[in-house]
PDB file of C-alpha atoms in Angstrom:
ATOM      1  CA  MET K   1     -17.648  -1.413   7.046  1.00  0.00           C
ATOM      2  CA  GLU K   2     -17.033  -2.754  10.569  1.00  0.00           C
ATOM      3  CA  ASN K   3     -15.295   0.327  12.015  1.00  0.00           C
ATOM      4  CA  GLY K   4     -17.304   2.905  10.122  1.00  0.00           C
ATOM      5  CA  SER K   5     -15.785   5.795   8.233  1.00  0.00           C
ATOM      6  CA  LEU K   6     -12.634   7.714   9.026  1.00  0.00           C
ATOM      7  CA  GLU K   7     -14.807  10.756   9.697  1.00  0.00           C
ATOM      8  CA  GLU K   8     -16.801   8.871  12.331  1.00  0.00           C
ATOM      9  CA  ARG K   9     -13.634   7.659  14.025  1.00  0.00           C
ATOM     10  CA  LEU K  10     -11.766  10.975  13.920  1.00  0.00           C
ATOM     11  CA  PHE K  11     -14.686  12.893  15.408  1.00  0.00           C
ATOM     12  CA  ARG K  12     -15.537   9.979  17.730  1.00  0.00           C
ATOM     13  CA  LYS K  13     -19.183   9.606  16.870  1.00  0.00           C
ATOM     14  CA  ASN K  14     -20.950   7.223  19.270  1.00  0.00           C
ATOM     15  CA  ASN K  15     -17.976   7.616  21.649  1.00  0.00           C
ATOM     16  CA  THR K  16     -15.693   5.369  19.626  1.00  0.00           C
ATOM     17  CA  PRO K  17     -12.125   5.218  20.971  1.00  0.00           C
ATOM     18  CA  PRO K  18      -9.546   7.506  19.325  1.00  0.00           C
ATOM     19  CA  ILE K  19      -7.325   6.101  16.604  1.00  0.00           C
ATOM     20  CA  PRO K  20      -3.720   5.735  17.887  1.00  0.00           C
ATOM     21  CA  TRP K  21      -1.164   8.004  16.217  1.00  0.00           C
ATOM     22  CA  PHE K  22       0.704   5.088  14.655  1.00  0.00           C
ATOM     23  CA  ASP K  23      -2.484   3.825  12.991  1.00  0.00           C
ATOM     24  CA  ARG K  24      -3.031   7.318  11.586  1.00  0.00           C
ATOM     25  CA  TYR K  25       0.416   7.224   9.985  1.00  0.00           C
ATOM     26  CA  ARG K  26      -0.439   3.856   8.464  1.00  0.00           C
ATOM     27  CA  ILE K  27      -3.776   5.107   7.130  1.00  0.00           C
ATOM     28  CA  ALA K  28      -2.004   8.012   5.404  1.00  0.00           C
ATOM     29  CA  HIS K  29       0.345   5.487   3.794  1.00  0.00           C
ATOM     30  CA  GLU K  30      -2.554   3.263   2.678  1.00  0.00           C
ATOM     31  CA  LEU K  31      -4.390   6.212   1.138  1.00  0.00           C
ATOM     32  CA  ALA K  32      -1.312   7.256  -0.812  1.00  0.00           C
ATOM     33  CA  LEU K  33      -0.903   3.724  -2.174  1.00  0.00           C
ATOM     34  CA  ALA K  34      -4.589   3.571  -3.147  1.00  0.00           C
ATOM     35  CA  LEU K  35      -4.414   6.878  -5.012  1.00  0.00           C
ATOM     36  CA  ILE K  36      -1.231   5.859  -6.801  1.00  0.00           C
ATOM     37  CA  PHE K  37      -3.000   2.673  -7.900  1.00  0.00           C
ATOM     38  CA  LEU K  38      -5.988   4.621  -9.245  1.00  0.00           C
ATOM     39  CA  HIS K  39      -3.816   7.186 -10.986  1.00  0.00           C
ATOM     40  CA  ASN K  40      -1.800   4.465 -12.706  1.00  0.00           C
ATOM     41  CA  CYS K  41      -4.701   2.274 -13.837  1.00  0.00           C
ATOM     42  CA  LYS K  42      -4.517   0.990 -17.401  1.00  0.00           C
ATOM     43  CA  PRO K  43      -5.565   1.762 -20.033  1.00  0.00           C
ATOM     44  CA  LYS K  44      -6.884   4.988 -18.518  1.00  0.00           C
ATOM     45  CA  PRO K  45      -5.986   6.524 -15.144  1.00  0.00           C
ATOM     46  CA  ILE K  46      -8.738   7.237 -12.641  1.00  0.00           C
ATOM     47  CA  ILE K  47      -9.265  10.309 -10.471  1.00  0.00           C
ATOM     48  CA  HIS K  48     -11.445   9.922  -7.379  1.00  0.00           C
ATOM     49  CA  CYS K  49     -12.570  13.594  -7.277  1.00  0.00           C
ATOM     50  CA  ASP K  50     -14.123  13.410  -3.780  1.00  0.00           C
ATOM     51  CA  LEU K  51     -11.524  12.125  -1.336  1.00  0.00           C
ATOM     52  CA  LYS K  52     -12.520  12.998   2.248  1.00  0.00           C
ATOM     53  CA  PRO K  53     -12.776  11.218   5.627  1.00  0.00           C
ATOM     54  CA  ALA K  54     -16.456  10.375   5.090  1.00  0.00           C
ATOM     55  CA  ASN K  55     -15.496   8.389   1.977  1.00  0.00           C
ATOM     56  CA  ILE K  56     -12.690   6.457   3.673  1.00  0.00           C
ATOM     57  CA  LEU K  57     -13.935   3.265   5.318  1.00  0.00           C
ATOM     58  CA  ILE K  58     -12.201   1.322   8.102  1.00  0.00           C
ATOM     59  CA  ASP K  59     -12.502  -2.472   8.221  1.00  0.00           C
ATOM     60  CA  HIS K  60     -12.279  -4.805  11.231  1.00  0.00           C
ATOM     61  CA  ASN K  61      -8.465  -4.847  11.025  1.00  0.00           C
ATOM     62  CA  PHE K  62      -8.374  -1.043  10.868  1.00  0.00           C
ATOM     63  CA  VAL K  63      -7.285  -1.175   7.235  1.00  0.00           C
ATOM     64  CA  SER K  64      -8.581   1.825   5.289  1.00  0.00           C
ATOM     65  CA  LYS K  65     -10.539   1.551   2.037  1.00  0.00           C
ATOM     66  CA  ILE K  66     -11.442   4.404  -0.298  1.00  0.00           C
ATOM     67  CA  GLY K  67     -15.179   4.322  -0.946  1.00  0.00           C
ATOM     68  CA  ASP K  68     -17.844   6.306  -2.821  1.00  0.00           C
ATOM     69  CA  VAL K  69     -16.643   5.641  -6.330  1.00  0.00           C
ATOM     70  CA  GLY K  70     -19.663   7.397  -7.811  1.00  0.00           C
ATOM     71  CA  LEU K  71     -17.650  10.479  -8.756  1.00  0.00           C
ATOM     72  CA  LEU K  72     -14.660   8.654 -10.204  1.00  0.00           C
ATOM     73  CA  THR K  73     -13.425  10.253 -13.404  1.00  0.00           C
ATOM     74  CA  THR K  74     -11.527   8.386 -16.104  1.00  0.00           C
ATOM     75  CA  LEU K  75      -8.973  10.503 -17.887  1.00  0.00           C
ATOM     76  CA  HIS K  76      -9.594  10.455 -21.617  1.00  0.00           C
ATOM     77  CA  SER K  77      -6.024  10.607 -22.833  1.00  0.00           C
ATOM     78  CA  ASP K  78      -4.037   8.117 -24.874  1.00  0.00           C
ATOM     79  CA  THR K  79      -0.805   9.893 -24.024  1.00  0.00           C
ATOM     80  CA  TYR K  80      -1.442  10.321 -20.327  1.00  0.00           C
ATOM     81  CA  ASN K  81       1.134  11.614 -17.882  1.00  0.00           C
ATOM     82  CA  MET K  82       0.854  13.022 -14.374  1.00  0.00           C
ATOM     83  CA  THR K  83       0.247  16.541 -15.702  1.00  0.00           C
ATOM     84  CA  THR K  84      -2.622  15.559 -18.022  1.00  0.00           C
ATOM     85  CA  LEU K  85      -5.778  17.593 -17.395  1.00  0.00           C
ATOM     86  CA  PHE K  86      -9.367  16.617 -18.072  1.00  0.00           C
ATOM     87  CA  LYS K  87     -12.214  19.064 -18.568  1.00  0.00           C
ATOM     88  CA  GLU K  88     -15.049  18.279 -16.144  1.00  0.00           C
ATOM     89  CA  THR K  89     -18.239  20.024 -17.231  1.00  0.00           C
ATOM     90  CA  SER K  90     -20.136  19.782 -13.942  1.00  0.00           C
ATOM     91  CA  PRO K  91     -18.781  20.537 -10.447  1.00  0.00           C
ATOM     92  CA  VAL K  92     -17.799  17.483  -8.410  1.00  0.00           C
ATOM     93  CA  GLY K  93     -16.349  17.014  -4.956  1.00  0.00           C
ATOM     94  CA  THR K  94     -16.808  18.546  -1.525  1.00  0.00           C
ATOM     95  CA  LEU K  95     -15.980  22.100  -0.487  1.00  0.00           C
ATOM     96  CA  CYS K  96     -12.654  22.400   1.411  1.00  0.00           C
ATOM     97  CA  TYR K  97     -11.340  19.284  -0.348  1.00  0.00           C
ATOM     98  CA  ILE K  98     -11.794  20.552  -3.916  1.00  0.00           C
ATOM     99  CA  ASP K  99      -8.694  21.545  -5.847  1.00  0.00           C
ATOM    100  CA  PRO K 100      -8.690  25.379  -6.164  1.00  0.00           C
ATOM    101  CA  GLU K 101      -7.353  25.110  -9.700  1.00  0.00           C
ATOM    102  CA  TYR K 102     -10.287  22.881 -10.600  1.00  0.00           C
ATOM    103  CA  LEU K 103     -12.678  25.488  -9.208  1.00  0.00           C
ATOM    104  CA  ARG K 104     -10.962  28.152 -11.286  1.00  0.00           C
ATOM    105  CA  THR K 105     -10.552  26.287 -14.570  1.00  0.00           C
ATOM    106  CA  GLY K 106     -12.839  23.253 -14.452  1.00  0.00           C
ATOM    107  CA  MET K 107      -9.793  21.050 -15.131  1.00  0.00           C
ATOM    108  CA  VAL K 108      -9.017  17.981 -13.014  1.00  0.00           C
ATOM    109  CA  SER K 109      -5.896  15.841 -12.862  1.00  0.00           C
ATOM    110  CA  PRO K 110      -4.372  13.332 -10.428  1.00  0.00           C
ATOM    111  CA  LYS K 111      -2.955  16.351  -8.598  1.00  0.00           C
ATOM    112  CA  SER K 112      -6.565  17.234  -7.736  1.00  0.00           C
ATOM    113  CA  ASP K 113      -6.679  14.112  -5.556  1.00  0.00           C
ATOM    114  CA  VAL K 114      -3.285  15.063  -4.107  1.00  0.00           C
ATOM    115  CA  TYR K 115      -4.779  18.348  -2.913  1.00  0.00           C
ATOM    116  CA  ALA K 116      -7.609  16.515  -1.125  1.00  0.00           C
ATOM    117  CA  PHE K 117      -5.117  13.989   0.269  1.00  0.00           C
ATOM    118  CA  ARG K 118      -3.254  16.710   2.144  1.00  0.00           C
ATOM    119  CA  ILE K 119      -6.464  17.863   3.878  1.00  0.00           C
ATOM    120  CA  VAL K 120      -7.236  14.298   4.955  1.00  0.00           C
ATOM    121  CA  VAL K 121      -3.708  13.864   6.348  1.00  0.00           C
ATOM    122  CA  LEU K 122      -3.965  17.105   8.330  1.00  0.00           C
ATOM    123  CA  GLN K 123      -7.287  15.901   9.726  1.00  0.00           C
ATOM    124  CA  LEU K 124      -5.667  12.617  10.703  1.00  0.00           C
ATOM    125  CA  LEU K 125      -3.239  14.648  12.803  1.00  0.00           C
ATOM    126  CA  THR K 126      -5.629  17.181  14.312  1.00  0.00           C
ATOM    127  CA  ALA K 127      -9.180  15.756  14.132  1.00  0.00           C
ATOM    128  CA  LYS K 128     -10.299  19.271  13.209  1.00  0.00           C
ATOM    129  CA  PRO K 129     -12.748  20.449  10.524  1.00  0.00           C
ATOM    130  CA  ALA K 130     -11.232  20.951   7.100  1.00  0.00           C
ATOM    131  CA  ILE K 131     -11.976  24.654   6.735  1.00  0.00           C
ATOM    132  CA  ALA K 132      -8.769  26.765   6.959  1.00  0.00           C
ATOM    133  CA  LEU K 133      -6.973  23.727   8.382  1.00  0.00           C
ATOM    134  CA  ALA K 134      -3.881  24.012   6.182  1.00  0.00           C
ATOM    135  CA  TRP K 135      -3.398  27.619   7.291  1.00  0.00           C
ATOM    136  CA  THR K 136      -3.886  26.640  10.951  1.00  0.00           C
ATOM    137  CA  VAL K 137      -1.278  23.873  10.751  1.00  0.00           C
ATOM    138  CA  GLU K 138       1.194  26.027   8.837  1.00  0.00           C
ATOM    139  CA  MET K 139       0.953  28.818  11.426  1.00  0.00           C
ATOM    140  CA  ALA K 140       1.347  26.313  14.259  1.00  0.00           C
ATOM    141  CA  ILE K 141       4.517  24.921  12.693  1.00  0.00           C
ATOM    142  CA  ASP K 142       5.923  28.412  12.123  1.00  0.00           C
ATOM    143  CA  ASP K 143       5.219  29.321  15.770  1.00  0.00           C
ATOM    144  CA  ASP K 144       6.623  26.000  17.067  1.00  0.00           C
ATOM    145  CA  ARG K 145       3.304  25.000  18.641  1.00  0.00           C
ATOM    146  CA  LEU K 146       2.253  22.069  16.474  1.00  0.00           C
ATOM    147  CA  ALA K 147       1.818  19.890  19.565  1.00  0.00           C
ATOM    148  CA  GLN K 148      -0.946  22.226  20.765  1.00  0.00           C
ATOM    149  CA  ILE K 149      -3.210  21.556  17.776  1.00  0.00           C
ATOM    150  CA  LEU K 150      -2.713  17.792  17.475  1.00  0.00           C
ATOM    151  CA  ASP K 151      -5.615  15.559  18.490  1.00  0.00           C
ATOM    152  CA  ALA K 152      -5.329  15.588  22.281  1.00  0.00           C
ATOM    153  CA  GLU K 153      -7.308  12.350  22.586  1.00  0.00           C
ATOM    154  CA  VAL K 154      -4.436  10.372  21.086  1.00  0.00           C
ATOM    155  CA  GLY K 155      -1.938  10.842  23.894  1.00  0.00           C
ATOM    156  CA  ASN K 156       1.778  10.703  23.228  1.00  0.00           C
ATOM    157  CA  TRP K 157       2.393  11.792  19.656  1.00  0.00           C
ATOM    158  CA  SER K 158       5.816  11.243  18.146  1.00  0.00           C
ATOM    159  CA  ILE K 159       6.304  14.969  17.613  1.00  0.00           C
ATOM    160  CA  GLU K 160       9.262  15.022  15.218  1.00  0.00           C
ATOM    161  CA  GLU K 161       7.747  12.451  12.871  1.00  0.00           C
ATOM    162  CA  THR K 162       4.331  14.098  13.143  1.00  0.00           C
ATOM    163  CA  LYS K 163       5.844  17.447  12.192  1.00  0.00           C
ATOM    164  CA  GLU K 164       7.488  15.776   9.204  1.00  0.00           C
ATOM    165  CA  LEU K 165       4.139  14.310   8.135  1.00  0.00           C
ATOM    166  CA  ALA K 166       2.405  17.678   8.518  1.00  0.00           C
ATOM    167  CA  ILE K 167       5.043  19.439   6.415  1.00  0.00           C
ATOM    168  CA  LEU K 168       4.769  16.650   3.862  1.00  0.00           C
ATOM    169  CA  ALA K 169       1.016  17.237   3.631  1.00  0.00           C
ATOM    170  CA  LEU K 170       1.465  20.979   3.263  1.00  0.00           C
ATOM    171  CA  ARG K 171       3.742  20.380   0.282  1.00  0.00           C
ATOM    172  CA  CYS K 172       0.660  19.050  -1.531  1.00  0.00           C
ATOM    173  CA  THR K 173      -1.207  22.339  -1.209  1.00  0.00           C
ATOM    174  CA  GLU K 174       0.327  24.503  -3.922  1.00  0.00           C
ATOM    175  CA  LEU K 175      -2.389  26.263  -5.901  1.00  0.00           C
ATOM    176  CA  HIS K 176      -0.968  25.247  -9.283  1.00  0.00           C
ATOM    177  CA  HIS K 177      -0.981  21.560 -10.269  1.00  0.00           C
ATOM    178  CA  GLY K 178       2.572  21.632 -11.538  1.00  0.00           C
ATOM    179  CA  ASP K 179       3.970  22.956  -8.253  1.00  0.00           C
ATOM    180  CA  ARG K 180       2.537  20.146  -6.112  1.00  0.00           C
ATOM    181  CA  CYS K 181       4.646  17.212  -5.025  1.00  0.00           C
ATOM    182  CA  ASP K 182       4.367  13.991  -6.980  1.00  0.00           C
ATOM    183  CA  LEU K 183       2.629  11.380  -4.852  1.00  0.00           C
ATOM    184  CA  LYS K 184       4.639   8.391  -6.062  1.00  0.00           C
ATOM    185  CA  THR K 185       8.149   9.799  -6.335  1.00  0.00           C
ATOM    186  CA  GLN K 186       8.187  12.472  -3.625  1.00  0.00           C
ATOM    187  CA  ILE K 187       5.493  11.739  -1.042  1.00  0.00           C
ATOM    188  CA  LEU K 188       5.413   7.924  -0.875  1.00  0.00           C
ATOM    189  CA  PRO K 189       9.130   7.412  -0.039  1.00  0.00           C
ATOM    190  CA  ALA K 190       8.749   9.621   3.044  1.00  0.00           C
ATOM    191  CA  LEU K 191       5.511   7.867   3.999  1.00  0.00           C
ATOM    192  CA  ASP K 192       7.274   4.500   3.665  1.00  0.00           C
ATOM    193  CA  ARG K 193       9.778   5.557   6.319  1.00  0.00           C
ATOM    194  CA  LEU K 194       7.096   6.988   8.601  1.00  0.00           C
ATOM    195  CA  LYS K 195       5.112   3.762   8.295  1.00  0.00           C
ATOM    196  CA  MET K 196       8.142   1.847   9.553  1.00  0.00           C
ATOM    197  CA  VAL K 197       8.190   4.107  12.620  1.00  0.00           C
ATOM    198  CA  ALA K 198       4.466   3.511  13.064  1.00  0.00           C
ATOM    199  CA  ASP K 199       4.794  -0.264  12.712  1.00  0.00           C
ATOM    200  CA  LYS K 200       7.448  -0.392  15.443  1.00  0.00           C
ATOM    201  CA  ALA K 201       5.298   1.723  17.758  1.00  0.00           C
ATOM    202  CA  HIS K 202       2.280  -0.486  17.030  1.00  0.00           C
ATOM    203  CA  ASP K 203       4.253  -3.632  17.835  1.00  0.00           C
ATOM    204  CA  LEU K 204       5.458  -2.170  21.135  1.00  0.00           C
ATOM    205  CA  ALA K 205       1.971  -1.015  22.079  1.00  0.00           C
ATOM    206  CA  THR K 206       0.250  -4.310  21.314  1.00  0.00           C
ATOM    207  CA  SER K 207       2.851  -6.930  22.207  1.00  0.00           C
ATOM    208  CA  GLY K 208       2.332  -6.737  25.970  1.00  0.00           C
ATOM    209  CA  ARG K 209       5.704  -8.291  26.595  1.00  0.00           C
ATOM    210  CA  ILE K 210       9.264  -7.194  27.188  1.00  0.00           C
ATOM    211  CA  VAL K 211      11.713  -8.067  24.429  1.00  0.00           C
ATOM    212  CA  PRO K 212      14.796  -9.753  25.985  1.00  0.00           C
ATOM    213  CA  PRO K 213      18.292  -8.489  25.130  1.00  0.00           C
ATOM    214  CA  ASN K 214      20.201 -10.287  22.374  1.00  0.00           C
ATOM    215  CA  HIS K 215      22.348 -12.361  24.746  1.00  0.00           C
ATOM    216  CA  PHE K 216      19.163 -14.077  26.018  1.00  0.00           C
ATOM    217  CA  ILE K 217      18.087 -15.100  22.498  1.00  0.00           C
ATOM    218  CA  CYS K 218      19.036 -18.564  21.252  1.00  0.00           C
ATOM    219  CA  PRO K 219      21.062 -17.941  18.052  1.00  0.00           C
ATOM    220  CA  ILE K 220      19.646 -21.122  16.448  1.00  0.00           C
ATOM    221  CA  LEU K 221      16.009 -21.221  17.521  1.00  0.00           C
ATOM    222  CA  LYS K 222      15.667 -17.423  17.792  1.00  0.00           C
ATOM    223  CA  THR K 223      13.643 -17.873  20.987  1.00  0.00           C
ATOM    224  CA  GLY K 224      14.234 -16.608  24.504  1.00  0.00           C
ATOM    225  CA  ILE K 225      16.474 -18.696  26.795  1.00  0.00           C
ATOM    226  CA  ARG K 226      14.847 -19.394  30.176  1.00  0.00           C
ATOM    227  CA  MET K 227      17.088 -18.380  33.091  1.00  0.00           C
ATOM    228  CA  THR K 228      16.751 -20.221  36.436  1.00  0.00           C
ATOM    229  CA  GLY K 229      18.177 -19.553  39.849  1.00  0.00           C
ATOM    230  CA  GLY K 230      19.784 -23.001  40.293  1.00  0.00           C
ATOM    231  CA  GLN K 231      22.489 -24.878  38.402  1.00  0.00           C
TER     232      GLN K 231
END
């Protein structure tokens, strides 16, 4: 993929430029949509089982793609719902991203991907290794010092929205499947709103022009009206 993996970009391998904060919001939104698609596949839902930055690829338009489908698990259930569990006989996934309940019981569900999703989101915000990251972010929020652990290479984070995204990610970390937020009904609506914030920031950062006030916009053509000094 043209822009490598998310891991390569977050940790700036080969001195690649940092990903702007608004693109990180958008990537979180894209990942949520991709997981919802997999989890709602017919006739049988699919669990990725190894979601992590190294398996997220970035194309030339900076659109994220979930890769490494080798560990994908199809749920064998004719009466599937979001709490359905599937017994996986051999360990899959990557340490720090693996659902603790899966490690304890050997059972996977779509909520297993939700657990990994939260680690990826926290890495999008901090560009830090995954180990103990949820605890680090939670303590930073409690101590009102979240800004100190955000990726300093990014520049001007939108702190309030970033805090909201961090708290949203932490809500996906409950140890029991049933206590985790539902990706489609609880997480995605908030990500939709944050993506709108990100899109506006992206437009302002890339437009390179000043938007004229409304009274300088032609109401018919919707284009700027040129003002001259003479009559």
